[in-house]
Amino acid sequence: MAKLGIAGRLAAWGERSRLTPLLALFGLLLGLLAAAITPREEEPQIDVTMADVQVAYPGARAAAVESELATPLEQHLARMSGIDHLYSQSRPGQALVTVQFKVGVPRAKAQTELFDAMASWQGSSAYGPPLINIRGIDDVPILALTLSGEGSLKSLADTLKGPLQNVPGVRQVRIIGAEPEQVELTLKPGAMSSLGVDVASLSRAIAAQNPSAQAGYRLGEGLLIPVQAGSFINDLDTLNNLVVAVRGGKPVRLSQLADIHQGPSVPSRYVWTRDKGQAAVPALTLAITKKAGENAVSVSQAVLARLDTLKAQWLPPGLKVEVSRNYGQTANDKANTLIHKLIFATLSVVALVLFALGRREALVVGSAVVLTLAVTLFASWAWGFTLNRVSLFALIFSIGILVDDAIVVVENIHRHLGMGKPLRSAIPGAVDEVGGPTILATFTVIAALLPMAFVSGLMGPYMSPIPINASMGMLLSLLIALTVTPWLARHLLKDSAAHPEQPPRAQRFFTWLMAPFLARRRNRYLLGFGLIGLIALALGLAAVEAVVLKMLPFDNKSELKLVLDMPEGTSLERTNAVLLAMARKLDAIDEVVATQIYAGSAAPIGFNGLVRQYYLRQQPNLGDIQVTLVDKHQRHRSSHQLALAIRQLLTPLTQGGVLKVVEVPPGPPVLAPIVAEVYGPDNAKAARTVQHALAATHGIVDLDTTLVADAREELWQVNRQKAAQLGVSPEAVTQALQGALGGITVSHLALPGQTEPVALTLRLPGSWQGQLANLMNITVTSSQGVSVPVGELIERQSRPFAQPRYHKDLRPVVYVTADMAGKLDSPLYGLFAAAGKLTLPQRFTHQPDTWTGAAVKWDGEWQITFETFRDMGLAYAVGLLLIYLLVVGHFGSYATPLVIMAPIPLTLIGIMPGHALLGAQFTATSMIGMIALAGIIVRNSILLVDVIRHEVAAGMSLDEAVVFAASVRAKPIVLTAVAAMLGATFILDDPIFNGLSISLIFGMAVSTVLTLLVIPLLYAALLRRTGQPRAKAGS
């Protein structure tokens, strides 16, 4: 027997070793363990850390907030490391600076750096204390429980919050829509005026009579006794009888000056829930998040089990608790569905081998595949991945390539047995014969896939389970194919009678196919030019928009969100009325099951809302509608088709507002699908120009801008000279107006039955707030005790509403956002169509360099598309280079790798027409499939070239060797190709990964057929040109 190589020696060891079955069993147990302990989630967990730093600057206009507070704070925070972008918003009275850390920066590290930076910030004493909120993926609720029906919803929600917060794995329970409990003093202006008490003096009097403090210690009987001085007011009777002034020697009690009422504060938000065809009812929502690393499925199940217990024990029967979000359930359903697909994909590959080679060979291949999947699942858990849609799709996608090594090894053993060799002696030689090419081919696939793990931005870690899991699986499948598969073959296969080494039918077919090209150079040139022409035609499909380019396709979810921005200054009641009208109109959509309406508040955020900062939507002119759809298996229209229908149905109801239909993104979210960042000294005017260009572009929808529509505000300024003459302080006038228009919190009470201090608020009757004459007649008390109407002390001015000021990366910016709908449904086409209409300087990859004039930077989905395809293109190039180096190292030739890699561009002949035929968009997942094909298809070339080299070296003529190689390697090549295609068919129905599936199926089908023809001919031409064949070429 000839000396065995490393593959043959491994096979010989694995075939004989008693450790082999034990190691295989251990691998299976590890896989079962990983399946049990790996957390299940719907999406990959990515470290996307953002921090909001909010600082108040009372009384300052937006321009002053920007220049005096926001800009210096931005410059200070910009010194930190690990920052991706820095944003700020400057509004009257406050600044919000948002720090977006680079993807992958852990939350704890970001928090430490930010708090250290803020500790060294020296802000003015005029500013309020900074409020810092660190946010990340763990702030996205996995459960949303909507409460409606009988009883005090706020009290019931507070009662539920504690027990649910104590469920293991729960991070936070937040109540959305609840107004805090307060004691409201509705002032009596007439009584206050006659008794000479104004808002300022009343506030001071109440605060002075509600003190409590730890005074210290007194020494008594040798002990230190702690002393508490004073106590908080803890009942309404005490409050009613509180003496707040003395007039004419008689006490003036609080009940004489105000009506006292305990209850929820004046509504600043409304939350409603509505079933289809029913009236909307008031509601509250409990948004529940989980701790990092916890299993979303088990946490959500534990919370719902605790809720059922609480319902049975003491919740009132009239309380309705609706599960309006359950990402644990959707994650579990998705995981189970994908695991079933994984099983069926494995069975289909085994059935393929059963049909092609026989039942014993199918049993060997099936056992090897199951073992490979088990140890790959364990390796995935050890790497830190969870069971989510991407990691499971990676395993399904990998089925077709993980089985390749086992198929090639088993098929060659099968062929050697067919030549009459004894089983035990055939196995090492058969494995060794294909071992070298198989090892090389495995590393070429890894070389093509692994560079994708280094894609930057959000897309890199989001898709990283695909290259990492597939690469780990390939290595493990190679090891199993060279050790466990020979052991299985020895114990499951049987000796068989000899039959002809070359199947006559295959021999005759390839002789007939290749003879014209081997005989005449002209035919070979015609074949080459024909293939080049087909590649050009395939690429042309994208140019003529027969294949639409898009970052990621639309998903098909059971939820949608409607985001409404009413004009600045719109009252909460009007916003609420518009939202309720929209919710009623949704009854016309059959697939809508229920809605939750949020006026003046944001609905529970998703990953999309985290990045877009929807949690900041707390103004009265803003609102959301959370739309629940029928399960996707029970409807014909996708969620995207429903989004288009809903947008068309509801847009006429906006009453001057802007409605955005927000779908759950299939991948990394962005601010909006189309974003124009307008920089420069006159960016507001330039932003209007961009807005008009987008409005004039066909298919553009959801058009909006951060510019506030023309609105007015009033400045009520105290005439200081006149106030001084009358003995009135400007502070008293300001406090009187605050009490009249917004209310003033003067103190807090410790009331029984409340879990937190209750605010004590002064407010004028609602009837006074809407009448200017009443407001002007509010009185303040002078130093002489005379009541003076505020109308005599203020000067009213009307002025334009101050535009909020936005910065990105220390530069002023105005955002214009939009989406694309219609035939193309890809924002890139709308963006470039609008860009062609603008004369402004434009940048597509980085901020404009100019500071003197207006310029536009296009962002949104375009930016992530550019970064992703740029990085994937680089990964593709690196993969091709690594493949070239590997093949050069194996064959010792610079030209041979070029022949072996020739089929790579041939995949386009299948990929692009495949997308056009199925009406699918070419997306990032399509690109992943194309990159994977580069490594997979090279395997076939290596097998063919290796046979030709060996047969020519053994003395066979070149033409005979070419035909022999094609005929003898056609079966394993076709088997592995069909196996990959079968695995890909099980993800063809997924809206996100169908691009990957189409690339694999059509690219593999076309390139495999052409490889069997083109590679032998190309390699023969190379050998003729270099004069390497030793035997005379002949037929």
GROMACS .gro file of N, CA and C in nm, residues 893-995:
model
  309
  893SER      N    1   0.159   2.636  -0.813
  893SER     CA    2   0.150   2.704  -0.943
  893SER      C    3   0.076   2.834  -0.924
  894TYR      N    4   0.121   2.937  -0.998
  894TYR     CA    5   0.051   3.066  -0.993
  894TYR      C    6  -0.068   3.070  -1.088
  895ALA      N    7  -0.065   2.989  -1.193
  895ALA     CA    8  -0.170   2.992  -1.294
  895ALA      C    9  -0.286   2.899  -1.261
  896THR      N   10  -0.255   2.783  -1.202
  896THR     CA   11  -0.360   2.686  -1.171
  896THR      C   12  -0.472   2.743  -1.083
  897PRO      N   13  -0.441   2.823  -0.979
  897PRO     CA   14  -0.550   2.881  -0.899
  897PRO      C   15  -0.645   2.968  -0.981
  898LEU      N   16  -0.593   3.034  -1.084
  898LEU     CA   17  -0.682   3.117  -1.166
  898LEU      C   18  -0.782   3.031  -1.241
  899VAL      N   19  -0.739   2.912  -1.284
  899VAL     CA   20  -0.830   2.818  -1.348
  899VAL      C   21  -0.934   2.769  -1.247
  900ILE      N   22  -0.886   2.733  -1.129
  900ILE     CA   23  -0.975   2.679  -1.026
  900ILE      C   24  -1.079   2.782  -0.982
  901MET      N   25  -1.041   2.910  -0.980
  901MET     CA   26  -1.133   3.016  -0.937
  901MET      C   27  -1.220   3.071  -1.049
  902ALA      N   28  -1.200   3.021  -1.170
  902ALA     CA   29  -1.275   3.072  -1.286
  902ALA      C   30  -1.426   3.060  -1.271
  903PRO      N   31  -1.480   2.954  -1.204
  903PRO     CA   32  -1.627   2.945  -1.195
  903PRO      C   33  -1.691   3.050  -1.106
  904ILE      N   34  -1.611   3.121  -1.027
  904ILE     CA   35  -1.671   3.216  -0.931
  904ILE      C   36  -1.759   3.319  -1.002
  905PRO      N   37  -1.709   3.388  -1.107
  905PRO     CA   38  -1.799   3.482  -1.174
  905PRO      C   39  -1.916   3.415  -1.245
  906LEU      N   40  -1.903   3.284  -1.274
  906LEU     CA   41  -2.014   3.215  -1.341
  906LEU      C   42  -2.137   3.206  -1.251
  907THR      N   43  -2.116   3.219  -1.118
  907THR     CA   44  -2.232   3.214  -1.028
  907THR      C   45  -2.331   3.326  -1.057
  908LEU      N   46  -2.281   3.439  -1.109
  908LEU     CA   47  -2.369   3.552  -1.140
  908LEU      C   48  -2.473   3.515  -1.245
  909ILE      N   49  -2.438   3.423  -1.335
  909ILE     CA   50  -2.531   3.382  -1.441
  909ILE      C   51  -2.654   3.317  -1.380
  910GLY      N   52  -2.639   3.259  -1.262
  910GLY     CA   53  -2.754   3.203  -1.193
  910GLY      C   54  -2.815   3.297  -1.092
  911ILE      N   55  -2.730   3.373  -1.021
  911ILE     CA   56  -2.779   3.454  -0.909
  911ILE      C   57  -2.874   3.564  -0.956
  912MET      N   58  -2.829   3.646  -1.049
  912MET     CA   59  -2.911   3.762  -1.088
  912MET      C   60  -3.040   3.721  -1.160
  913PRO      N   61  -3.034   3.630  -1.260
  913PRO     CA   62  -3.162   3.586  -1.319
  913PRO      C   63  -3.253   3.517  -1.219
  914GLY      N   64  -3.194   3.448  -1.119
  914GLY     CA   65  -3.276   3.384  -1.016
  914GLY      C   66  -3.357   3.487  -0.938
  915HIS      N   67  -3.293   3.597  -0.901
  915HIS     CA   68  -3.364   3.704  -0.830
  915HIS      C   69  -3.472   3.765  -0.920
  916ALA      N   70  -3.439   3.786  -1.047
  916ALA     CA   71  -3.537   3.845  -1.139
  916ALA      C   72  -3.655   3.750  -1.158
  917LEU      N   73  -3.627   3.620  -1.172
  917LEU     CA   74  -3.732   3.522  -1.196
  917LEU      C   75  -3.831   3.516  -1.080
  918LEU      N   76  -3.781   3.525  -0.958
  918LEU     CA   77  -3.866   3.515  -0.839
  918LEU      C   78  -3.913   3.651  -0.789
  919GLY      N   79  -3.874   3.759  -0.858
  919GLY     CA   80  -3.916   3.892  -0.817
  919GLY      C   81  -3.858   3.935  -0.684
  920ALA      N   82  -3.740   3.886  -0.651
  920ALA     CA   83  -3.678   3.917  -0.522
  920ALA      C   84  -3.576   4.028  -0.538
  921GLN      N   85  -3.557   4.103  -0.429
  921GLN     CA   86  -3.455   4.208  -0.428
  921GLN      C   87  -3.318   4.149  -0.397
  922PHE      N   88  -3.214   4.209  -0.455
  922PHE     CA   89  -3.077   4.167  -0.424
  922PHE      C   90  -3.034   4.243  -0.299
  923THR      N   91  -3.017   4.169  -0.190
  923THR     CA   92  -2.995   4.230  -0.060
  923THR      C   93  -2.861   4.186  -0.002
  924ALA      N   94  -2.837   4.230   0.122
  924ALA     CA   95  -2.713   4.192   0.190
  924ALA      C   96  -2.705   4.041   0.207
  925THR      N   97  -2.820   3.975   0.233
  925THR     CA   98  -2.816   3.829   0.247
  925THR      C   99  -2.787   3.763   0.113
  926SER      N  100  -2.831   3.825   0.003
  926SER     CA  101  -2.794   3.774  -0.129
  926SER      C  102  -2.644   3.780  -0.148
  927MET      N  103  -2.585   3.890  -0.101
  927MET     CA  104  -2.439   3.906  -0.111
  927MET      C  105  -2.368   3.800  -0.027
  928ILE      N  106  -2.423   3.768   0.090
  928ILE     CA  107  -2.363   3.663   0.173
  928ILE      C  108  -2.364   3.531   0.099
  929GLY      N  109  -2.476   3.501   0.033
  929GLY     CA  110  -2.483   3.378  -0.046
  929GLY      C  111  -2.382   3.376  -0.159
  930MET      N  112  -2.364   3.490  -0.224
  930MET     CA  113  -2.268   3.499  -0.335
  930MET      C  114  -2.126   3.477  -0.285
  931ILE      N  115  -2.095   3.536  -0.169
  931ILE     CA  116  -1.961   3.519  -0.112
  931ILE      C  117  -1.939   3.373  -0.072
  932ALA      N  118  -2.039   3.311  -0.010
  932ALA     CA  119  -2.025   3.171   0.029
  932ALA      C  120  -2.004   3.083  -0.093
  933LEU      N  121  -2.071   3.115  -0.202
  933LEU     CA  122  -2.056   3.035  -0.324
  933LEU      C  123  -1.912   3.034  -0.374
  934ALA      N  124  -1.841   3.145  -0.352
  934ALA     CA  125  -1.703   3.151  -0.400
  934ALA      C  126  -1.620   3.037  -0.341
  935GLY      N  127  -1.641   3.010  -0.212
  935GLY     CA  128  -1.567   2.900  -0.150
  935GLY      C  129  -1.622   2.765  -0.187
  936ILE      N  130  -1.756   2.756  -0.196
  936ILE     CA  131  -1.819   2.625  -0.224
  936ILE      C  132  -1.785   2.577  -0.363
  937ILE      N  133  -1.794   2.667  -0.461
  937ILE     CA  134  -1.776   2.625  -0.600
  937ILE      C  135  -1.631   2.592  -0.631
  938VAL      N  136  -1.538   2.653  -0.558
  938VAL     CA  137  -1.396   2.622  -0.577
  938VAL      C  138  -1.367   2.477  -0.539
  939ARG      N  139  -1.443   2.423  -0.443
  939ARG     CA  140  -1.427   2.282  -0.403
  939ARG      C  141  -1.438   2.191  -0.526
  940ASN      N  142  -1.539   2.217  -0.609
  940ASN     CA  143  -1.560   2.134  -0.727
  940ASN      C  144  -1.441   2.143  -0.822
  941SER      N  145  -1.391   2.264  -0.840
  941SER     CA  146  -1.276   2.283  -0.929
  941SER      C  147  -1.155   2.206  -0.879
  942ILE      N  148  -1.133   2.211  -0.748
  942ILE     CA  149  -1.017   2.143  -0.690
  942ILE      C  150  -1.027   1.992  -0.714
  943LEU      N  151  -1.149   1.936  -0.692
  943LEU     CA  152  -1.166   1.792  -0.714
  943LEU      C  153  -1.135   1.754  -0.859
  944LEU      N  154  -1.180   1.835  -0.954
  944LEU     CA  155  -1.157   1.806  -1.095
  944LEU      C  156  -1.010   1.818  -1.132
  945VAL      N  157  -0.947   1.927  -1.093
  945VAL     CA  158  -0.807   1.951  -1.128
  945VAL      C  159  -0.717   1.846  -1.064
  946ASP      N  160  -0.750   1.806  -0.943
  946ASP     CA  161  -0.667   1.706  -0.874
  946ASP      C  162  -0.668   1.574  -0.950
  947VAL      N  163  -0.784   1.533  -0.999
  947VAL     CA  164  -0.792   1.407  -1.074
  947VAL      C  165  -0.714   1.419  -1.205
  948ILE      N  166  -0.732   1.531  -1.276
  948ILE     CA  167  -0.661   1.548  -1.404
  948ILE      C  168  -0.510   1.541  -1.381
  949ARG      N  169  -0.460   1.608  -1.278
  949ARG     CA  170  -0.316   1.608  -1.250
  949ARG      C  171  -0.265   1.466  -1.225
  950HIS      N  172  -0.339   1.393  -1.141
  950HIS     CA  173  -0.293   1.258  -1.109
  950HIS      C  174  -0.298   1.165  -1.230
  951GLU      N  175  -0.402   1.175  -1.309
  951GLU     CA  176  -0.414   1.084  -1.423
  951GLU      C  177  -0.312   1.117  -1.531
  952VAL      N  178  -0.287   1.244  -1.555
  952VAL     CA  179  -0.184   1.283  -1.654
  952VAL      C  180  -0.047   1.236  -1.606
  953ALA      N  181  -0.022   1.257  -1.475
  953ALA     CA  182   0.106   1.212  -1.420
  953ALA      C  183   0.122   1.062  -1.430
  954ALA      N  184   0.009   0.988  -1.427
  954ALA     CA  185   0.014   0.842  -1.437
  954ALA      C  186   0.028   0.793  -1.580
  955GLY      N  187   0.025   0.886  -1.676
  955GLY     CA  188   0.047   0.848  -1.815
  955GLY      C  189  -0.074   0.855  -1.904
  956MET      N  190  -0.191   0.894  -1.852
  956MET     CA  191  -0.311   0.905  -1.935
  956MET      C  192  -0.299   1.028  -2.023
  957SER      N  193  -0.354   1.022  -2.143
  957SER     CA  194  -0.351   1.138  -2.232
  957SER      C  195  -0.434   1.250  -2.173
  958LEU      N  196  -0.404   1.373  -2.210
  958LEU     CA  197  -0.470   1.489  -2.151
  958LEU      C  198  -0.620   1.487  -2.178
  959ASP      N  199  -0.658   1.460  -2.304
  959ASP     CA  200  -0.800   1.460  -2.338
  959ASP      C  201  -0.875   1.350  -2.263
  960GLU      N  202  -0.812   1.235  -2.251
  960GLU     CA  203  -0.875   1.126  -2.176
  960GLU      C  204  -0.888   1.162  -2.027
  961ALA      N  205  -0.783   1.227  -1.974
  961ALA     CA  206  -0.786   1.266  -1.834
  961ALA      C  207  -0.897   1.367  -1.807
  962VAL      N  208  -0.917   1.458  -1.901
  962VAL     CA  209  -1.022   1.559  -1.887
  962VAL      C  210  -1.159   1.492  -1.879
  963VAL      N  211  -1.186   1.400  -1.970
  963VAL     CA  212  -1.315   1.330  -1.971
  963VAL      C  213  -1.328   1.241  -1.848
  964PHE      N  214  -1.219   1.174  -1.812
  964PHE     CA  215  -1.221   1.086  -1.695
  964PHE      C  216  -1.253   1.164  -1.567
  965ALA      N  217  -1.188   1.280  -1.551
  965ALA     CA  218  -1.210   1.360  -1.431
  965ALA      C  219  -1.355   1.403  -1.420
  966ALA      N  220  -1.413   1.449  -1.529
  966ALA     CA  221  -1.552   1.494  -1.526
  966ALA      C  222  -1.646   1.379  -1.494
  967SER      N  223  -1.620   1.262  -1.553
  967SER     CA  224  -1.711   1.150  -1.534
  967SER      C  225  -1.699   1.090  -1.395
  968VAL      N  226  -1.576   1.084  -1.341
  968VAL     CA  227  -1.559   1.019  -1.211
  968VAL      C  228  -1.595   1.113  -1.095
  969ARG      N  229  -1.584   1.243  -1.114
  969ARG     CA  230  -1.615   1.338  -1.007
  969ARG      C  231  -1.752   1.403  -1.023
  970ALA      N  232  -1.825   1.369  -1.128
  970ALA     CA  233  -1.957   1.430  -1.150
  970ALA      C  234  -2.053   1.397  -1.036
  971LYS      N  235  -2.051   1.268  -0.991
  971LYS     CA  236  -2.145   1.228  -0.887
  971LYS      C  237  -2.122   1.304  -0.756
  972PRO      N  238  -2.000   1.305  -0.698
  972PRO     CA  239  -1.984   1.381  -0.572
  972PRO      C  240  -2.007   1.530  -0.590
  973ILE      N  241  -1.969   1.584  -0.706
  973ILE     CA  242  -1.990   1.728  -0.729
  973ILE      C  243  -2.139   1.759  -0.734
  974VAL      N  244  -2.214   1.679  -0.809
  974VAL     CA  245  -2.358   1.703  -0.819
  974VAL      C  246  -2.426   1.676  -0.686
  975LEU      N  247  -2.382   1.573  -0.616
  975LEU     CA  248  -2.442   1.542  -0.486
  975LEU      C  249  -2.423   1.657  -0.388
  976THR      N  250  -2.300   1.707  -0.378
  976THR     CA  251  -2.276   1.817  -0.283
  976THR      C  252  -2.352   1.943  -0.325
  977ALA      N  253  -2.361   1.967  -0.456
  977ALA     CA  254  -2.434   2.085  -0.503
  977ALA      C  255  -2.583   2.074  -0.471
  978VAL      N  256  -2.640   1.958  -0.499
  978VAL     CA  257  -2.783   1.939  -0.471
  978VAL      C  258  -2.808   1.944  -0.321
  979ALA      N  259  -2.714   1.892  -0.241
  979ALA     CA  260  -2.729   1.899  -0.095
  979ALA      C  261  -2.734   2.044  -0.049
  980ALA      N  262  -2.644   2.127  -0.101
  980ALA     CA  263  -2.646   2.269  -0.065
  980ALA      C  264  -2.775   2.335  -0.110
  981MET      N  265  -2.823   2.299  -0.229
  981MET     CA  266  -2.947   2.358  -0.279
  981MET      C  267  -3.066   2.312  -0.196
  982LEU      N  268  -3.066   2.185  -0.155
  982LEU     CA  269  -3.176   2.136  -0.072
  982LEU      C  270  -3.180   2.210   0.062
  983GLY      N  271  -3.063   2.229   0.124
  983GLY     CA  272  -3.060   2.304   0.248
  983GLY      C  273  -3.112   2.445   0.232
  984ALA      N  274  -3.077   2.506   0.119
  984ALA     CA  275  -3.119   2.645   0.094
  984ALA      C  276  -3.268   2.657   0.070
  985THR      N  277  -3.332   2.552   0.016
  985THR     CA  278  -3.475   2.562  -0.013
  985THR      C  279  -3.557   2.582   0.114
  986PHE      N  280  -3.505   2.539   0.228
  986PHE     CA  281  -3.582   2.549   0.352
  986PHE      C  282  -3.580   2.691   0.410
  987ILE      N  283  -3.501   2.780   0.354
  987ILE     CA  284  -3.505   2.919   0.398
  987ILE      C  285  -3.555   3.010   0.285
  988LEU      N  286  -3.604   2.946   0.177
  988LEU     CA  287  -3.652   3.025   0.063
  988LEU      C  288  -3.775   3.106   0.098
  989ASP      N  289  -3.856   3.058   0.192
  989ASP     CA  290  -3.980   3.129   0.226
  989ASP      C  291  -3.960   3.236   0.331
  990ASP      N  292  -3.839   3.249   0.381
  990ASP     CA  293  -3.815   3.354   0.482
  990ASP      C  294  -3.797   3.488   0.411
  991PRO      N  295  -3.868   3.592   0.456
  991PRO     CA  296  -3.859   3.721   0.385
  991PRO      C  297  -3.721   3.785   0.392
  992ILE      N  298  -3.642   3.753   0.493
  992ILE     CA  299  -3.510   3.816   0.507
  992ILE      C  300  -3.402   3.735   0.435
  993PHE      N  301  -3.403   3.604   0.458
  993PHE     CA  302  -3.293   3.522   0.410
  993PHE      C  303  -3.322   3.455   0.275
  994ASN      N  304  -3.433   3.493   0.211
  994ASN     CA  305  -3.458   3.430   0.082
  994ASN      C  306  -3.357   3.475  -0.023
  995GLY      N  307  -3.295   3.593  -0.006
  995GLY     CA  308  -3.191   3.635  -0.099
  995GLY      C  309  -3.071   3.542  -0.093
   0.00000   0.00000   0.00000
